[in-house]
Short mmCIF file of C-alpha atoms in Angstrom, two decimals:
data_model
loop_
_atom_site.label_atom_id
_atom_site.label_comp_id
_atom_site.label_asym_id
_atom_site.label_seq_id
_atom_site.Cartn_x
_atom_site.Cartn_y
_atom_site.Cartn_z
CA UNK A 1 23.82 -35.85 37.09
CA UNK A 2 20.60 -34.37 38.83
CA UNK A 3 21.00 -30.75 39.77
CA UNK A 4 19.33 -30.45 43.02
CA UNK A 5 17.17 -27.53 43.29
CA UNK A 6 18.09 -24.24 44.11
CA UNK A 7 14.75 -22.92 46.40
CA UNK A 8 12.92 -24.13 49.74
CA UNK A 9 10.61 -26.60 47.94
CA UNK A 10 8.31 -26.89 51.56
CA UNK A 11 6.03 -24.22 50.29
CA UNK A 12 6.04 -25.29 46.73
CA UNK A 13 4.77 -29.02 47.35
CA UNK A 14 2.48 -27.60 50.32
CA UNK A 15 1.00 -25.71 47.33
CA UNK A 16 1.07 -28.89 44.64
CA UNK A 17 -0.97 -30.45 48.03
CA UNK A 18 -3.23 -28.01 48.39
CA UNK A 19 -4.30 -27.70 44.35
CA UNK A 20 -4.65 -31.48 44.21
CA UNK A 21 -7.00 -31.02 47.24
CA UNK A 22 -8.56 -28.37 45.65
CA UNK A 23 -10.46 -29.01 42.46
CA UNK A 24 -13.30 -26.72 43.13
CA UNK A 25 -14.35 -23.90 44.89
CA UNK A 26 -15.64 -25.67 48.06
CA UNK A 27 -12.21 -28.36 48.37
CA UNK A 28 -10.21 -25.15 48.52
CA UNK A 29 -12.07 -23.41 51.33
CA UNK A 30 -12.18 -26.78 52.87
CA UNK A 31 -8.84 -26.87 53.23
CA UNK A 32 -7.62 -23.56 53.88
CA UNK A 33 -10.14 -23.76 56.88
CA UNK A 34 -8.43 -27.05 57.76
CA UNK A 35 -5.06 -24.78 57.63
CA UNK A 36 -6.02 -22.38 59.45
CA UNK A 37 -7.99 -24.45 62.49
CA UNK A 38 -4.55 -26.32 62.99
CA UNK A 39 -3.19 -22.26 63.96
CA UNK A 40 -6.06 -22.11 66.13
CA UNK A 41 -8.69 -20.15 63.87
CA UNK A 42 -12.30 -21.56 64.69
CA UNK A 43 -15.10 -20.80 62.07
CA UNK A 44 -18.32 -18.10 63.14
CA UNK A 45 -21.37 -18.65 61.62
CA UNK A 46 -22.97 -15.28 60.07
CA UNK A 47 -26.44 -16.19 61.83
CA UNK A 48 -24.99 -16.63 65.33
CA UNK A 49 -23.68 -13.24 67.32
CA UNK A 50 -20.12 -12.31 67.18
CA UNK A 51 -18.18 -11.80 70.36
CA UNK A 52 -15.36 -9.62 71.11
CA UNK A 53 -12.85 -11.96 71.76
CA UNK A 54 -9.17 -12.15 70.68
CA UNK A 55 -7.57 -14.81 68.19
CA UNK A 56 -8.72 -16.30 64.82
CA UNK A 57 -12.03 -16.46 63.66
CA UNK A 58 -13.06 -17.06 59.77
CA UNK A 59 -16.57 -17.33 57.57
CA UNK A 60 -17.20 -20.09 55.43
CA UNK A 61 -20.25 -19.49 52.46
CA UNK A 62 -20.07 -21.92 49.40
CA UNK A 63 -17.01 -20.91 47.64
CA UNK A 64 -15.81 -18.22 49.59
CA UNK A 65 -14.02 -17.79 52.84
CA UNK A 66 -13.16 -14.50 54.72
CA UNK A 67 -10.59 -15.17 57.83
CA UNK A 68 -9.00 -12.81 59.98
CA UNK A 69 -7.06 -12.59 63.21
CA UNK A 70 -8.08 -10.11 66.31
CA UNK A 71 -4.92 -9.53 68.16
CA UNK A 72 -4.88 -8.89 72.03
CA UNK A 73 -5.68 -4.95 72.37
CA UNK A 74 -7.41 -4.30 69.44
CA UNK A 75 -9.89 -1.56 69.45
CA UNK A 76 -13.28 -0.97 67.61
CA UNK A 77 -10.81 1.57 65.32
CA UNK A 78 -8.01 -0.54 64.25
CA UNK A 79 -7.53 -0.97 60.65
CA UNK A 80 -7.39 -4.15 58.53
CA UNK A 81 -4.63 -5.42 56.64
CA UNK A 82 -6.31 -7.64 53.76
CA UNK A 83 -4.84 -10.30 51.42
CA UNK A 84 -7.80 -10.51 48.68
CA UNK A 85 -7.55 -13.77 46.42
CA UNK A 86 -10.14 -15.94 44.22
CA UNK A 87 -11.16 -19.65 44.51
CA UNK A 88 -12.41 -20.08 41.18
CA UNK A 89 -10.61 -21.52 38.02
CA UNK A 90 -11.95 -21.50 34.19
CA UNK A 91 -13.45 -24.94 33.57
CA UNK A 92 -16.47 -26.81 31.83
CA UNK A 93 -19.20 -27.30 34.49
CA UNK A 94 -21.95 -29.28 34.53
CA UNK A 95 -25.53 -28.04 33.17
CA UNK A 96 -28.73 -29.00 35.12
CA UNK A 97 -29.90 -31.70 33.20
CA UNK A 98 -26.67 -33.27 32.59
CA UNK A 99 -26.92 -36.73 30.72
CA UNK A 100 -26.81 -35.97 27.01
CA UNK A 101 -25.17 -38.68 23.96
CA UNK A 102 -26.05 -39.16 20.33
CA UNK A 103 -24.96 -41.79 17.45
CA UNK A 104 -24.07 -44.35 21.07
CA UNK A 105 -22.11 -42.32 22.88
CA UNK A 106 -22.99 -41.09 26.32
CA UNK A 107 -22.12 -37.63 27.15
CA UNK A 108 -22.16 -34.94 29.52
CA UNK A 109 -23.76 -31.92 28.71
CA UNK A 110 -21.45 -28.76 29.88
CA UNK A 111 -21.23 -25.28 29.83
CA UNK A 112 -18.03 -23.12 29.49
CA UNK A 113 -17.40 -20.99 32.95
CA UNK A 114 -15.41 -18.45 32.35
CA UNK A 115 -12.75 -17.12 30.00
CA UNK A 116 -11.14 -20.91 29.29
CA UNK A 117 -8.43 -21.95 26.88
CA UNK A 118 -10.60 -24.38 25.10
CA UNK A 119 -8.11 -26.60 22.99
CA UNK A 120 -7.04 -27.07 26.75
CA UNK A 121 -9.56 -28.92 27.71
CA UNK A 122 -9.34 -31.45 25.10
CA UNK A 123 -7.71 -35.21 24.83
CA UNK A 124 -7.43 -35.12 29.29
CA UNK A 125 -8.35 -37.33 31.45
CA UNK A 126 -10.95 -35.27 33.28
CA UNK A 127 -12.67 -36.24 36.82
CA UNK A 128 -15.86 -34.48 38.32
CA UNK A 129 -15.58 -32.31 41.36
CA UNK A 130 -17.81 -29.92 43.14
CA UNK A 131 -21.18 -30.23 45.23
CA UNK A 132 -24.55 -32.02 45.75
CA UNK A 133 -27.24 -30.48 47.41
CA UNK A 134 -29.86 -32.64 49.16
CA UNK A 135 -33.36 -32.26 50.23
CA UNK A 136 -32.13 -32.08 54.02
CA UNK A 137 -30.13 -28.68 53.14
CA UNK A 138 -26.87 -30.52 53.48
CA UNK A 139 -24.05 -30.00 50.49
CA UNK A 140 -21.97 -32.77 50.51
CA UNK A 141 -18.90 -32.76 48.36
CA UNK A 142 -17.74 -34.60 45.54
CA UNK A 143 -14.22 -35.35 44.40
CA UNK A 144 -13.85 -38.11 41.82
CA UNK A 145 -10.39 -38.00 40.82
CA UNK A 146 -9.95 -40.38 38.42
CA UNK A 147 -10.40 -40.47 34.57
CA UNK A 148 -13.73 -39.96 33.77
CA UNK A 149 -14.69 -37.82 30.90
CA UNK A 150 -12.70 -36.89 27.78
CA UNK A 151 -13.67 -34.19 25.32
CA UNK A 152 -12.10 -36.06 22.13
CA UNK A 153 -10.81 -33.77 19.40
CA UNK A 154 -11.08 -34.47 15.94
CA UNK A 155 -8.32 -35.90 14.10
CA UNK A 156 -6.51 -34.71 11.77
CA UNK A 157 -7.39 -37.00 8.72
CA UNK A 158 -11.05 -35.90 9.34
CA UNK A 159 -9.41 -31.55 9.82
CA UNK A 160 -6.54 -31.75 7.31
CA UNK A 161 -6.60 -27.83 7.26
CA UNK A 162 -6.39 -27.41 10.88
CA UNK A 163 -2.48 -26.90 11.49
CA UNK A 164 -2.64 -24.09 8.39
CA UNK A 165 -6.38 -22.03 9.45
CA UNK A 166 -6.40 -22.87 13.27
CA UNK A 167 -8.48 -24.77 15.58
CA UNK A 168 -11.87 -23.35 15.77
CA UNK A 169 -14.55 -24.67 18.68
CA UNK A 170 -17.88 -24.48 18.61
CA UNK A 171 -18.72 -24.33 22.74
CA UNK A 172 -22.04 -25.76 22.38
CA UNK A 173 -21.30 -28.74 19.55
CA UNK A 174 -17.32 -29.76 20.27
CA UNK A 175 -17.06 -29.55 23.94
CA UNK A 176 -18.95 -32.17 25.61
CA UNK A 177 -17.08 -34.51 26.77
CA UNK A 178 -17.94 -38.60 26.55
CA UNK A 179 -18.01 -40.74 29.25
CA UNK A 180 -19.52 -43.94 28.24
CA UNK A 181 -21.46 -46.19 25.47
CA UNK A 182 -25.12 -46.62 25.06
CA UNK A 183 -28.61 -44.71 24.55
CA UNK A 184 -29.00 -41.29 26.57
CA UNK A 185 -29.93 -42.72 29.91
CA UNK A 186 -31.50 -39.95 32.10
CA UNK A 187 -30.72 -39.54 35.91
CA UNK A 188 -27.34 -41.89 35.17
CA UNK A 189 -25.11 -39.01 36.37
CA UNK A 190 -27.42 -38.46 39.32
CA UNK A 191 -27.05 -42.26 40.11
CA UNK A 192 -23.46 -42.85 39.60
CA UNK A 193 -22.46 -39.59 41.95
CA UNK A 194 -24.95 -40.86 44.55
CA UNK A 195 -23.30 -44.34 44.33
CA UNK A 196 -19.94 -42.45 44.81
CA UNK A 197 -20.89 -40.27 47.90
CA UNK A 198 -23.02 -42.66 49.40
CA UNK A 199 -26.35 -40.99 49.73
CA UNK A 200 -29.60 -41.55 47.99
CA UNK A 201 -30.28 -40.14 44.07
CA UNK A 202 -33.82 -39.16 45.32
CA UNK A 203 -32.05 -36.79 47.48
CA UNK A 204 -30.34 -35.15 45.52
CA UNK A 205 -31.75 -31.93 44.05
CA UNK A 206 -29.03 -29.79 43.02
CA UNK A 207 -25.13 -29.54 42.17
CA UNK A 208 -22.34 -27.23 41.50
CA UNK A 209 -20.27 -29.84 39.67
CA UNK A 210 -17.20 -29.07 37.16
CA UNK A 211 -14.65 -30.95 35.98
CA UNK A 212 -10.56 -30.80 36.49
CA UNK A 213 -7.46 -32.15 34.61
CA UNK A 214 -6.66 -35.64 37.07
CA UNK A 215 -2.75 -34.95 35.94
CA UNK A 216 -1.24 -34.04 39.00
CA UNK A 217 0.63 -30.91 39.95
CA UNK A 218 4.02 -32.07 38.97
CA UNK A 219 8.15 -29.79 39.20
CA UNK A 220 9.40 -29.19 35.02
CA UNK A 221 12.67 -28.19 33.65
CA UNK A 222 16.34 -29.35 33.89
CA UNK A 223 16.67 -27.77 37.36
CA UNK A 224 12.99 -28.38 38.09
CA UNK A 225 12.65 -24.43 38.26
CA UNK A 226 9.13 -24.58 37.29
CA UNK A 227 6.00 -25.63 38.80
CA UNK A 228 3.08 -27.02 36.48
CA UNK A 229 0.15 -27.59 38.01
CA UNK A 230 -3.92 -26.74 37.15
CA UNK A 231 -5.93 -23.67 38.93
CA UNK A 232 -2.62 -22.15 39.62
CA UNK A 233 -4.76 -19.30 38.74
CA UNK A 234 -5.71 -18.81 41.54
CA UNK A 235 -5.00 -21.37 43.77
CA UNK A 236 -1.27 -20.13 44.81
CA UNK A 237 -2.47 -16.55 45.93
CA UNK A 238 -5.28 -18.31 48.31
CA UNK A 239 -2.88 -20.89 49.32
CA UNK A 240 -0.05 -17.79 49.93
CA UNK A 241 -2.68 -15.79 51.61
CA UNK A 242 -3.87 -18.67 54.04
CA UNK A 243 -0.03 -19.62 55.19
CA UNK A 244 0.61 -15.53 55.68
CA UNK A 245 -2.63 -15.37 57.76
CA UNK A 246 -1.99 -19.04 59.69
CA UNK A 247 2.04 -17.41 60.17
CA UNK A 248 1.14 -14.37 61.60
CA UNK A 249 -1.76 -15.34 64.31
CA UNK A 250 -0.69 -14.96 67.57
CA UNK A 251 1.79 -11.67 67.20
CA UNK A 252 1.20 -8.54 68.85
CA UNK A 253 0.00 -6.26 65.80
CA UNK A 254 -0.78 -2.93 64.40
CA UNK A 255 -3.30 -4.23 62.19
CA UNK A 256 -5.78 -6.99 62.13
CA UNK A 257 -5.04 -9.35 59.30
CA UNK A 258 -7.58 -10.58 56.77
CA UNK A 259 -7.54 -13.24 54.34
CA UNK A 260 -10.77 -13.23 51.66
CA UNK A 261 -11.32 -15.52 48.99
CA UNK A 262 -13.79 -15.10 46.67
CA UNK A 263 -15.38 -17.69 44.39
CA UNK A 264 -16.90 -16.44 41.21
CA UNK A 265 -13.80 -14.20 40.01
CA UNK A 266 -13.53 -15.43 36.24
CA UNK A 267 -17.27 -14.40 36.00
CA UNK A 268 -17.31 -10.72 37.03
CA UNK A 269 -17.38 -11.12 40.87
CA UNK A 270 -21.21 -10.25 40.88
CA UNK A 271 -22.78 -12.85 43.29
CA UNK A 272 -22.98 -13.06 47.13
CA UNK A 273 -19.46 -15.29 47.78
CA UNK A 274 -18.04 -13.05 44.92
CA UNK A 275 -16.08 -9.41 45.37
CA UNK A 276 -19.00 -6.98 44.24
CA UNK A 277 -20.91 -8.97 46.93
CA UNK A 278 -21.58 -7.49 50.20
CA UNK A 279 -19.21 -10.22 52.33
CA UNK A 280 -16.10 -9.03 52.92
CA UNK A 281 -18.09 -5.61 54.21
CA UNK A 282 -20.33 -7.19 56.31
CA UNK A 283 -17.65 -9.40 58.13
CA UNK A 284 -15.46 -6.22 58.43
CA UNK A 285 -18.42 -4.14 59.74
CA UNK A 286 -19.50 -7.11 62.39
CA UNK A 287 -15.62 -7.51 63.61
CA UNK A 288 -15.51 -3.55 64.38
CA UNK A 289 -19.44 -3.70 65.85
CA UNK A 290 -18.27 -7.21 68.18
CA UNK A 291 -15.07 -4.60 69.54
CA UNK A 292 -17.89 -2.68 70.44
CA UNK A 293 -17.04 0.29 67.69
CA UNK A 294 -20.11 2.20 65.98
CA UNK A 295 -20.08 3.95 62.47
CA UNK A 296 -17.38 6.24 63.34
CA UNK A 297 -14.95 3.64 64.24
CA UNK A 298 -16.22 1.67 61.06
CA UNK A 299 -15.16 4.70 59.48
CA UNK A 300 -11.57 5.47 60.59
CA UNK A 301 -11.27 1.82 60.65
CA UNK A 302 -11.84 1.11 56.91
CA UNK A 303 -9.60 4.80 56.18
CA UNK A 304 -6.69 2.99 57.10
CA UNK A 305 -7.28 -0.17 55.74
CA UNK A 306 -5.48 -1.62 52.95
CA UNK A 307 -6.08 -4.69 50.84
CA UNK A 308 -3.34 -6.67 48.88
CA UNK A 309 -5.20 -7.91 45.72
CA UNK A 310 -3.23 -11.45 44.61
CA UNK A 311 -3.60 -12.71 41.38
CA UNK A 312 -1.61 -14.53 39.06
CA UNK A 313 -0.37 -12.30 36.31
CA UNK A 314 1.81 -12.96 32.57
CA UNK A 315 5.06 -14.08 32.74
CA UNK A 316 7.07 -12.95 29.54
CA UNK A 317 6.41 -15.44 26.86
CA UNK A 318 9.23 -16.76 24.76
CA UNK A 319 7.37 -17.08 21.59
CA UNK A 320 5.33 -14.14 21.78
CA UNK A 321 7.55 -11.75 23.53
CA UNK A 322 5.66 -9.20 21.04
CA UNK A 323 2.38 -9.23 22.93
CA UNK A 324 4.48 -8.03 25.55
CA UNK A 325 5.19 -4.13 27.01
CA UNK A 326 8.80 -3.80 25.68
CA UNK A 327 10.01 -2.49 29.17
CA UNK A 328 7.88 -4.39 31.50
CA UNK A 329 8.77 -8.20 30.97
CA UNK A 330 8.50 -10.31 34.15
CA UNK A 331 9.93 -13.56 34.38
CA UNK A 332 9.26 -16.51 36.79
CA UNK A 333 11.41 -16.67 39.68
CA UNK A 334 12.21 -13.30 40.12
CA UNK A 335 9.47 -12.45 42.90
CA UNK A 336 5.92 -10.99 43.03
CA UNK A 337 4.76 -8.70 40.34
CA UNK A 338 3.08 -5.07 40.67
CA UNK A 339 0.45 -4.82 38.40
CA UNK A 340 -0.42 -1.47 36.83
CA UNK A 341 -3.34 -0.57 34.75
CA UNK A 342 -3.97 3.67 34.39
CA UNK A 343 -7.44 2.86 33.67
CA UNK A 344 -8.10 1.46 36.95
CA UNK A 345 -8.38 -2.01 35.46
CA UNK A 346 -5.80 -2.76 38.71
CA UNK A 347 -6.28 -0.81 41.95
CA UNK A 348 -2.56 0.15 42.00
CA UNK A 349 -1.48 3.24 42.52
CA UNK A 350 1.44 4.80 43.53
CA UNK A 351 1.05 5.18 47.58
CA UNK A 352 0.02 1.34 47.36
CA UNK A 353 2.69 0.47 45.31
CA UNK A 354 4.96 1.66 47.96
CA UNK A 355 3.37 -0.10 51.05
CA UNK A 356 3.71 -3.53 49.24
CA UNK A 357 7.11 -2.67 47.79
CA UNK A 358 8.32 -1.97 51.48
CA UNK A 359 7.04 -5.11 52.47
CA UNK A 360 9.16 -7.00 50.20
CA UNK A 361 11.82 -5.21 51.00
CA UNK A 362 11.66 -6.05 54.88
CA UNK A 363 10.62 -9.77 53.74
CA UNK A 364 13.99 -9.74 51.55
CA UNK A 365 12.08 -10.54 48.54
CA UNK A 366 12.70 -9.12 44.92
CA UNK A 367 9.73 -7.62 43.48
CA UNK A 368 8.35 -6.96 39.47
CA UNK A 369 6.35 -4.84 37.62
CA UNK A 370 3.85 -5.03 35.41
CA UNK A 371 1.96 -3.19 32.73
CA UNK A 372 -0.36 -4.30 29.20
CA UNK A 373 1.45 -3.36 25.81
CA UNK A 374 -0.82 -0.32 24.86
CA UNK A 375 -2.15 -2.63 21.83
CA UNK A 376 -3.37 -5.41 24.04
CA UNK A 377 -6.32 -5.27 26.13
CA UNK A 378 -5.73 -5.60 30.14
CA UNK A 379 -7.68 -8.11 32.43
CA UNK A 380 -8.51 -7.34 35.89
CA UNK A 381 -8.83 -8.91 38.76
CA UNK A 382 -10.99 -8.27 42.75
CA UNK A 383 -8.80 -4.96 43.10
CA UNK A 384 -10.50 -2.74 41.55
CA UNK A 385 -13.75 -4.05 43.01
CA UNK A 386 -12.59 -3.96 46.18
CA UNK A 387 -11.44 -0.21 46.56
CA UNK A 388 -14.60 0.91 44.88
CA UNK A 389 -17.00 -0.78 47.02
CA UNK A 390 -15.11 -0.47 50.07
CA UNK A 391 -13.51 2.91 49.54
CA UNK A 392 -10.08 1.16 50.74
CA UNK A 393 -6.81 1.12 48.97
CA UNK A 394 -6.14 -1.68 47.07
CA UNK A 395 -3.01 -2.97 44.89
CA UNK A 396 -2.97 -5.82 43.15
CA UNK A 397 -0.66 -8.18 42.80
CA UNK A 398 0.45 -11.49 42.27
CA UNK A 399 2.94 -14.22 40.53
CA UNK A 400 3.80 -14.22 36.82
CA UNK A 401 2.48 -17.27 35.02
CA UNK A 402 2.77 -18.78 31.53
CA UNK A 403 -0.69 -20.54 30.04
CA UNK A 404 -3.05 -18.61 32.12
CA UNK A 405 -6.59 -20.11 31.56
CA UNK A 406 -5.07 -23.12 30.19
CA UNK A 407 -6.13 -26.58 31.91
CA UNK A 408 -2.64 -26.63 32.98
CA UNK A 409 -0.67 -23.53 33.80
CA UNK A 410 3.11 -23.18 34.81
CA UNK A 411 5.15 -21.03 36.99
CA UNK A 412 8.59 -20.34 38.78
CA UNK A 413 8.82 -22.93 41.74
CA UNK A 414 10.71 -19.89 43.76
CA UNK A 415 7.86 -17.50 43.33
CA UNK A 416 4.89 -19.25 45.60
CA UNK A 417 6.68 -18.88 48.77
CA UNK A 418 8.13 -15.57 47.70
CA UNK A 419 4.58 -14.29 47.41
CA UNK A 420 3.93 -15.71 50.92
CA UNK A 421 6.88 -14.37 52.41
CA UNK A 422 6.14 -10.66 51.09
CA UNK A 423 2.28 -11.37 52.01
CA UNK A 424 3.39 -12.02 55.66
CA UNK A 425 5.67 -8.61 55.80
CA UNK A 426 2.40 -7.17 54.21
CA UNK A 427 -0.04 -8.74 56.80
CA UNK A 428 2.49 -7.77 60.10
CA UNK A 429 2.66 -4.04 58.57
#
């Protein structure tokens, strides 16, 4: 017998599409840009003047992509509602001078980004994603998505301790991955990648390159209730976020909706496509200036602005239910999750925890919350960034996960269209 499943799976393989499309940064502005055009948004560039004109407009820079919709009537005054989301996922990327081996291996040399799960990352098949930049000022992207590198761990004849004392990684020594035989052979990464993109390795004088897990995004469980898939931090809030924004253009609204993705989350936000950067405020402050508003419209404008924060947040785990807050134990498939944090490591607080509660409510969506056990220490996400550098409120948000910062994560297949549907109440106000 095969139990069929019990949710609207559209959403869910939309968002299995849109991760495998998205192995980096740039793929998965790419193609929530390629969303949105087919709803009739049309990319500005931020060195051309704006216009006042109605209908859907959105920024593209590296990693990063701000969209939002200007709905007939709107005045220089009228507040945003923003869905705030990040592009970037914990990986090993590529270091500058790449081609690296010893004892007649060929390697590639790597360096951690961000807070990964390193036993993760070892024994996958591993392909090479990311961007070239060329002498012309062109960044043409790269997406080879096929096994190609392997960090090999050390077996267990050679570690016969490790199962009793615990796997312990040296980042610099026992995570370069291998990718070939032979003598170090300089400028062969260079070669192959120009080979594979067809342009010339004399162009070529810079990257962005990381690698991904090739295993596809792929349903789990007896009732396929689960979704695993890589980046699902944060992949599902942008992809949420971009089919709230693409579902909403072309209503008559109080509010003009905003979708911004940031890259550069997992390392502190502090760059000029991340959150602490000035993007999102510039684009907001050029959208009220092209309605033809000045500072004090700026003003009011941003005072009743509010900005949903989506990240993915911790599912109860079955084996460590102790690291847990004994009241607060979300579990996939029951809907979104509130996030809480007292010392403002989430924006939440209580006035924005009603606004996004009502909106599941009038999306008919169940809703979570969630706080740290005392004893733990609690990440954070863009919230907090957000409403202190744009003195709007902010709560944050987002879909209860198992694995997060693993190479492969896993969540409730309900819960990505859940988050979109409440996102779209959200975004229509």
């Amino acid at each position: 017998m095969n139990p069929q499943p019990h949710f609207d799976r559209s959403h869910t393989d939309d968002l299995a599409a849109f991760i495998a499309a998205g192995p980096s940064p740039y793929h998965a502005v790419a193609s929530a840009a390629e969303r949105l055009e087919k709803a009739g948004f049309r990319q500005v560039s931020e060195t051309e003047p704006w216009n006042a004109e109605a209908g859907g407009k959105y920024v593209l820079r590296g990693g990063a992509i701000i969209a939002w919709y200007v709905p007939e009537g709107a005045g220089p005054a009228t507040p945003f509602r923003i869905v705030g989301a990040h592009t970037d996922s914990t990986n090993l990327r590529v270091k500058p001078r790449p081609d690296s081996g010893s004892f007649g291996w060929r390697q590639i040399a790597v360096e951690i980004y961000g807070g990964a799960l390193l036993n993760t990352w070892l024994d996958r098949d591993l392909g090479l994603s990311g961007r070239l930049a060329l002498r012309d000022g062109s960044t043409p992207l790269v997406h080879i998505d096929r096994p190609l590198l392997r960090v090999p761990q050390l077996a267990v004849h050679l570690d016969r301790g490790v199962n009793e004392s615990g796997l312990k990684l040296d980042k610099q020594r026992h995570m370069q991955p291998v990718w070939g035989l032979g003598e170090v052979d300089e400028g062969a990464l260079m070669a192959f990648l120009a080979e594979e993109t067809g342009v010339a390795a004399a162009d070529i004088v810079g990257w962005d390159l990381m690698t991904h897990d090739v295993q596809p995004p792929a349903y789990l469980g007896r009732d396929r209730e689960f979704l695993a898939a890589a980046r699902l931090d944060n992949l599902l809030s942008v992809h949420a976020g971009t089919a709230a924004l693409a579902s909403v253009a072309g209503e008559a609204l109080p509010y003009i909706p905003v979708l911004a993705a940031f890259d550069h989350e997992e390392t502190g936000s502090e760059s000029d496509t991340g959150a602490g950067g000035p993007l999102l405020g510039n684009v907001l402050e050029r959208s009220v200036f092209a309605r033809g508003g000045g500072y004090e419209d700026r003003a009011r404008a941003f005072a009743g602005t509010v900005c949903v924060s989506a990240d993915t947040g911790h599912a109860v785990h079955p084996n460590y239910a102790e690291k847990h807050d004994p009241t607060h134990r979300p579990m996939p498939n029951g809907g979104p999750i509130l996030k809480v944090n007292v010392s403002q490591r989430y924006a939440t607080d209580g006035a924005g925890r009603g606004i996004f509660a009502a909106a599941c409510e009038r999306a008919g969506v169940p809703w979570q919350s969630f706080v740290s056990n005392n004893a733990m220490p609690c990440g954070t996400t863009i919230g907090p960034i957000t409403a202190a550098r744009h003195g709007i409120t902010t709560v944050d948000v987002g879909v209860p996960i198992l694995s997060m910062h693993s190479a492969r994560e896993l969540c409730g297949a309900d819960d990505p269209h859940l988050l979109a549907g409440a996102l779209k109440a959200f975004l229509e106000g």
